Coordinates of C-alpha atoms in Angstrom, one line a residue:
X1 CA -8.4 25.9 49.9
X2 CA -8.5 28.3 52.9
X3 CA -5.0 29.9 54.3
X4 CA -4.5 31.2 57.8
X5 CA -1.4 32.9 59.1
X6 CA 0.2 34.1 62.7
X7 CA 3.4 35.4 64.1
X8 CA 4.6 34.5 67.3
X9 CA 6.6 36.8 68.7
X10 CA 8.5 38.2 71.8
X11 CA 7.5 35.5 74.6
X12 CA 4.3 34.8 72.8
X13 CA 2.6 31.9 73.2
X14 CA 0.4 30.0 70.4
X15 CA -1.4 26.9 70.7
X16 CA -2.7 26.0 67.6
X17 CA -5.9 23.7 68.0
X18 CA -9.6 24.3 66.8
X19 CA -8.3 27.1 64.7
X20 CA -5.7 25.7 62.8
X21 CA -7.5 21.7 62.1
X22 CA -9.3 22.3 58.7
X23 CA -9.2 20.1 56.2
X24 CA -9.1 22.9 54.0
X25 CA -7.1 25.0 55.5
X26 CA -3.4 25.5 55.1
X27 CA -1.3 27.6 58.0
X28 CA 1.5 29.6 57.9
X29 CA 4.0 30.3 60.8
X30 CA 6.5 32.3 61.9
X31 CA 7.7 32.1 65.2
X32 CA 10.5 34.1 66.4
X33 CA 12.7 35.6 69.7
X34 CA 11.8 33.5 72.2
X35 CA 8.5 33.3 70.4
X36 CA 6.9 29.6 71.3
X37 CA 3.7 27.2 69.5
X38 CA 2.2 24.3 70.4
X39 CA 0.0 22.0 67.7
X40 CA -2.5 20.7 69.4
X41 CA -4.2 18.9 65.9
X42 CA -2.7 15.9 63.6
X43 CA -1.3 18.5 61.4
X44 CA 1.7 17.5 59.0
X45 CA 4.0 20.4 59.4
X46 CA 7.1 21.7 58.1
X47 CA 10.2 24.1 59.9
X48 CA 12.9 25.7 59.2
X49 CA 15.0 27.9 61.4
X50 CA 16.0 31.0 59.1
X51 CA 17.8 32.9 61.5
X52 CA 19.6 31.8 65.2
X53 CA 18.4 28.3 66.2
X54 CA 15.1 26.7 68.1
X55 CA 14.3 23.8 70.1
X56 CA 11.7 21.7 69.0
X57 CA 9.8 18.4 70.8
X58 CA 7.6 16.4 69.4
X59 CA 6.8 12.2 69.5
X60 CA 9.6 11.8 67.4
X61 CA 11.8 13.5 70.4
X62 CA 14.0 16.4 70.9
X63 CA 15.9 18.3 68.1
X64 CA 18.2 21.6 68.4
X65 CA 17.8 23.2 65.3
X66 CA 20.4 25.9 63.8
X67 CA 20.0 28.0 60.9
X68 CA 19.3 26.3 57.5
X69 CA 17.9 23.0 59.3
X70 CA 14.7 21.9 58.2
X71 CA 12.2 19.3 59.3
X72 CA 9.0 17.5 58.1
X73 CA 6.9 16.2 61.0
X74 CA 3.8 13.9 60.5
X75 CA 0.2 14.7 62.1
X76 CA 0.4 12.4 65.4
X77 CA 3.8 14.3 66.3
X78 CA 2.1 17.3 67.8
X79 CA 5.4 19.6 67.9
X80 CA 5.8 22.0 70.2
X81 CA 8.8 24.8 68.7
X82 CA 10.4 27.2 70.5
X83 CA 12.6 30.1 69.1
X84 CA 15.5 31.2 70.7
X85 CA 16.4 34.7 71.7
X86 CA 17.2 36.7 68.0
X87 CA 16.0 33.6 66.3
X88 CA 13.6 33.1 63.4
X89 CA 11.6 29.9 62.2
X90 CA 9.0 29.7 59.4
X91 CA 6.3 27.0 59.7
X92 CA 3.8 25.5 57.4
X93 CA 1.0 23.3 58.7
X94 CA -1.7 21.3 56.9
X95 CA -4.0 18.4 57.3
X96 CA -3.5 15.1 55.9
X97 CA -5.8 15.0 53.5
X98 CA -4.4 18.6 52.3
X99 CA -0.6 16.4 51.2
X100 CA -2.2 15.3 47.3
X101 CA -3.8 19.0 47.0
X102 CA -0.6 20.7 47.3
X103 CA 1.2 18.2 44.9
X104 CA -1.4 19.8 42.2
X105 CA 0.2 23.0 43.0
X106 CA 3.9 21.7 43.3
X107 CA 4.3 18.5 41.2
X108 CA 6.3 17.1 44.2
X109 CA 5.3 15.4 46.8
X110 CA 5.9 16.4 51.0
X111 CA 7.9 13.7 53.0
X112 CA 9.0 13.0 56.8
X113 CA 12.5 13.7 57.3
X114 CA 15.5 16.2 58.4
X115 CA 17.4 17.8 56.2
X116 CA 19.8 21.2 55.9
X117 CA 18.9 24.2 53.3
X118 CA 22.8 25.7 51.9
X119 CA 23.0 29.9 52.1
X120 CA 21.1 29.6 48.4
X121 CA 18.5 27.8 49.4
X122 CA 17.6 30.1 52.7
X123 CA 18.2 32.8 51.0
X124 CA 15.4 31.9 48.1
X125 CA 13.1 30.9 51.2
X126 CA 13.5 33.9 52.7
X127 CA 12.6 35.9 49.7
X128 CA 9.7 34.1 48.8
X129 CA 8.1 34.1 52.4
X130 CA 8.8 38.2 52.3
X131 CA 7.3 38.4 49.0
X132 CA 4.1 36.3 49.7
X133 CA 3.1 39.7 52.4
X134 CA 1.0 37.1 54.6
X135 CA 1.8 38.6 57.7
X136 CA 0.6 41.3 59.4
X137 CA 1.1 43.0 62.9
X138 CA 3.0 40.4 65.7
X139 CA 0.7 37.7 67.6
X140 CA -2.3 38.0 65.7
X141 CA -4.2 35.2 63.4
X142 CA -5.3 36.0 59.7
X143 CA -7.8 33.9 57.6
X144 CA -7.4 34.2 53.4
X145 CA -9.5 31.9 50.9
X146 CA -6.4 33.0 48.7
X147 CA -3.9 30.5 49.1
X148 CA -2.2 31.9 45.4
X149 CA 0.6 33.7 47.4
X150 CA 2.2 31.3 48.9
X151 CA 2.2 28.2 46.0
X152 CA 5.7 29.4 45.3
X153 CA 6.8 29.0 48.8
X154 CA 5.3 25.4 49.0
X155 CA 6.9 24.5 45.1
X156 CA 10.6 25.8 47.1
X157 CA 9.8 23.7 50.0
X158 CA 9.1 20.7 48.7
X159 CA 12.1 21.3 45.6
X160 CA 14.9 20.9 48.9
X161 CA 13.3 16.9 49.0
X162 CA 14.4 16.5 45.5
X163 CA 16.7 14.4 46.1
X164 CA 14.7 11.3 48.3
X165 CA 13.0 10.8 44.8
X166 CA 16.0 8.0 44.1
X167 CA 15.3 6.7 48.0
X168 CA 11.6 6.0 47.4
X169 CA 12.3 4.3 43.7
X170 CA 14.6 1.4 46.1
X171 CA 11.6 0.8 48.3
X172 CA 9.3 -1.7 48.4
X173 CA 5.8 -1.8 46.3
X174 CA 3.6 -1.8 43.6
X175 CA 3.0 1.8 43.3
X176 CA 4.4 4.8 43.7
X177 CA 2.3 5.9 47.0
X178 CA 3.1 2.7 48.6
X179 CA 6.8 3.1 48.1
X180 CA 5.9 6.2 49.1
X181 CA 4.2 5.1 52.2
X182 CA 6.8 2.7 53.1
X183 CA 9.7 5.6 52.6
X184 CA 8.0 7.9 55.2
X185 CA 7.9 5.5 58.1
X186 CA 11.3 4.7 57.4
X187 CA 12.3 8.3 57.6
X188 CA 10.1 8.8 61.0
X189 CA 11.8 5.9 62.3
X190 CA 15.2 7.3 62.0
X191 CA 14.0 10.3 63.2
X192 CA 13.2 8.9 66.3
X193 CA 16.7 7.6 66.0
X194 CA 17.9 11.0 66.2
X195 CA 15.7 12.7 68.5
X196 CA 16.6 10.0 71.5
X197 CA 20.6 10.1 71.4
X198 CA 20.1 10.1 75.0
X199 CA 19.2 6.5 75.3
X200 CA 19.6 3.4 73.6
X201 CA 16.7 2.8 71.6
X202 CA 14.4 -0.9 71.3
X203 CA 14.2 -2.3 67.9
X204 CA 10.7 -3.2 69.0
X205 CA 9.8 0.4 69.6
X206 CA 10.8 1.5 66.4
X207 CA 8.5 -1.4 64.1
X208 CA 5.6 -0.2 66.4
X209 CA 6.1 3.7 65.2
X210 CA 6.5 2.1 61.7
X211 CA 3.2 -0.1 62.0
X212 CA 5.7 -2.9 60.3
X213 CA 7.5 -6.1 62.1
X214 CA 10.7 -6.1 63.2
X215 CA 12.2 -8.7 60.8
X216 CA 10.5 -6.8 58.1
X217 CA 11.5 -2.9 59.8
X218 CA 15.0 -3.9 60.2
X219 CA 15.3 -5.3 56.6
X220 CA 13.8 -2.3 54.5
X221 CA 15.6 0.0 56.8
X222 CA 19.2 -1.4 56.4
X223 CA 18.5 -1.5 52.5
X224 CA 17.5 2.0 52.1
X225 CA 20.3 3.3 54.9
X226 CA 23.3 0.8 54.1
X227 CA 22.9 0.3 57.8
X228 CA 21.1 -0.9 60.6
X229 CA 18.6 0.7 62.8
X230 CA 20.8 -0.4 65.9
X231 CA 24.7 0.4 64.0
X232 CA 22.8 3.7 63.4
X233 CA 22.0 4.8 66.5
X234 CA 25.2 3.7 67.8
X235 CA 26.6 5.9 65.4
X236 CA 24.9 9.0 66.4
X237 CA 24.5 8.9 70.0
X238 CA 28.8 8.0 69.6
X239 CA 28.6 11.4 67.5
X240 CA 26.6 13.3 69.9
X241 CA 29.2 12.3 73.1
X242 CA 32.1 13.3 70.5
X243 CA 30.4 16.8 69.9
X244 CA 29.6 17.2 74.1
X245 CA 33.5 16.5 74.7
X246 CA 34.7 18.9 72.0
X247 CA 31.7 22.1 72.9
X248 CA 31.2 21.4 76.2
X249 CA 33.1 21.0 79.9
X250 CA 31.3 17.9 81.1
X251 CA 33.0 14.7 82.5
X252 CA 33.8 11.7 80.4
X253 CA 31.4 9.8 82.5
X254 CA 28.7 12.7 82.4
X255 CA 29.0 12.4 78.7
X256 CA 28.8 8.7 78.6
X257 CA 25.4 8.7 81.0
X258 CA 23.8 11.5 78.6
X259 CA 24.2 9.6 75.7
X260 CA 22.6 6.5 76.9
X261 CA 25.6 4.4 78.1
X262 CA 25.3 2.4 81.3
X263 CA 28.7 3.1 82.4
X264 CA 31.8 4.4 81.8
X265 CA 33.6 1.6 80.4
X266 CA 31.1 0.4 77.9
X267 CA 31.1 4.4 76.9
X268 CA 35.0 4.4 76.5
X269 CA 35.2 1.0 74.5
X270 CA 32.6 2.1 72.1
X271 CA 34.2 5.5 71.8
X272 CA 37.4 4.2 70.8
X273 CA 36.4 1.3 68.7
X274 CA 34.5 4.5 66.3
X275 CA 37.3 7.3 66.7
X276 CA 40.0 5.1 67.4
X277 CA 41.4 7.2 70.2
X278 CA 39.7 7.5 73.9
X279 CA 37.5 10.1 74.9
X280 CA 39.4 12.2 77.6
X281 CA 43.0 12.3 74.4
X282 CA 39.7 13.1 72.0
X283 CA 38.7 15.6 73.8
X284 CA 42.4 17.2 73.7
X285 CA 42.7 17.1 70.4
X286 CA 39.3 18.4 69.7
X287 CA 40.2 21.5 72.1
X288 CA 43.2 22.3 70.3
X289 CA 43.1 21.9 67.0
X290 CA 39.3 21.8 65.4
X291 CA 36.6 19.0 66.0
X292 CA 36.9 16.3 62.4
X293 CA 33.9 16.4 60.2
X294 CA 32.9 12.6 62.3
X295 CA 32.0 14.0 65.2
X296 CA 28.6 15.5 63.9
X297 CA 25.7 13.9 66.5
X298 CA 22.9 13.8 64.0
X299 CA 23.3 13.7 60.3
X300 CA 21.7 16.6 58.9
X301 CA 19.7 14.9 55.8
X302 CA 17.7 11.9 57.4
X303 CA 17.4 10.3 54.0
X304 CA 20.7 10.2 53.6
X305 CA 23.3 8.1 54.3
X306 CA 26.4 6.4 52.5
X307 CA 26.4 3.9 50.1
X308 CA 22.6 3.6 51.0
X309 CA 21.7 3.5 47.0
X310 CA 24.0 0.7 46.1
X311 CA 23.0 -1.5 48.7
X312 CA 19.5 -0.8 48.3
X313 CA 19.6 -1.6 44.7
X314 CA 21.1 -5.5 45.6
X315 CA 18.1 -6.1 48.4
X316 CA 14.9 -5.1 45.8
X317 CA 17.0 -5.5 42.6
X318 CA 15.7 -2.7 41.2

């Protein structure tokens, strides 16, 4: 197992192709003020904004990321990541075929999804990526067959999923990796959920990222969420217009049209039906006395979500 490294730095561009698609080969990123990368090979990768916050696209859509966010991308996402100015994001990419090698070296297993690291967490993440000394001058691309360094980084990484281990018991299968299987296109799917608040998303779109019917999509994803795909991305692109009218000086209507609605009205009656209160008196309130814990536009862990285990446990009986 071969490791490469490169920082990106300062208005630096890096598209990772030729270089960085070994099956062998395990990269290691940091990208930082206004710093950009492109993967241009199916690599699985993993981010994690340590400092400021970064934009990143990929197939699974747009995400603003701030400090402590994480995210596990699969191989046909191709991300592209860029670092804001004074920001800092760590990266790890591998192939495929490289997931079961790095369980030998973790004992836990890599999976799709979004989640948020707490001040411990960055801080031990931090530490370790200082300590592993893979990085040497800005912009430039190092080659190691010594891959020892950074095992305690991946073991970190992969600890901060701990907690999808009782998700992937609830889902469907035989076997571990087929629950395992079936767990991950779930978690793309709401990814895609919350990477496209600006539109109203097809149920039929969704099954097709999952390779799954829709009768069969909607059903494992309800069980394992304690909602459905379409209640969830009400939900969040309802959070997202609540977070625009408290941060931001944009028109109810504006608001309502970024977030996917077709007009105005349909915009207000949703609003109010999920805050109980219109958007322009929300918006008030918001201004002068705090925005309410609700009004979050994407829920930080994408595996996540409540009462999800209960209701999971009456569809499989497990």
């Amino acid at each position: 197992m071969k490791m490469q490294t490169a920082w990106i730095d300062r208005n630096q561009l890096l598209e990772a192709g030729a270089d960085f698609n070994n099956p062998e080969l395990v990269g290691v990123v940091a990208v930082s003020r206004t710093g950009s990368i492109v993967l241009q090979s199916p690599l699985v990768s993993f981010w994690v904004v340590v400092r400021g916050s970064a934009d990143l696209e990929a197939r699974e859509g747009r995400f603003h990321l701030r400090a402590g966010e994480w995210v596990v991308l699969e191989p046909d996402s191709r991300p592209s990541v860029y670092a804001e100015r004074g920001s800092l994001v760590l990266g790890v990419t591998l192939s495929q075929a490289m997931r079961p090698r790095i369980k030998q070296f973790t004992h836990l297993d890599l999976h799709t999804g979004r989640g948020e690291l707490d001040r411990s967490e960055l801080r031990q993440c931090l530490r370790l990526w200082r300590q592993s000394g893979l990085f040497g001058k800005s912009g430039r691309v190092y080659a190691s067959d010594e891959i020892n360094p950074l095992v305690p980084l991946l073991r970190h990484i992969c600890n901060v999923q701990y907690d999808f281990r009782r998700l992937i018991d609830h889902c469907p299968g035989r076997s571990m990796r087929r629950k395992s299987q079936v767990f991950d296109r779930m978690q793309r799917a709401r990814l895609f959920l919350e990477g496209n608040v600006d539109r109203n998303v097809r149920l039929a779109e969704l099954a097709e990222l999952s390779n799954v019917s829709t009768w069969y999509f909607t059903k494992i994803f309800h069980a394992l969420y304690g909602e459905g795909p379409q209640a969830m991305a009400a939900r969040l692109r309802l959070g997202r217009a609540a977070r625009l009218l408290a941060e931001t000086m944009l028109s109810v209507s504006e608001i309502g049209a970024v977030c996917g609605f077709e007009n105005n009205c349909s915009f207000s009656r949703a609003f109010r039906e999920r805050y109980g209160t219109p958007p322009s008196l929300y918006r008030l309130e918001a201004k002068g006395g705090g925005v309410p814990e609700t009004t979050s536009g994407v829920t930080p862990d994408s595996a996540q979500s409540r009462g999800s285990e209960g209701k999971a446990v009456l569809a499989f009986g497990t």
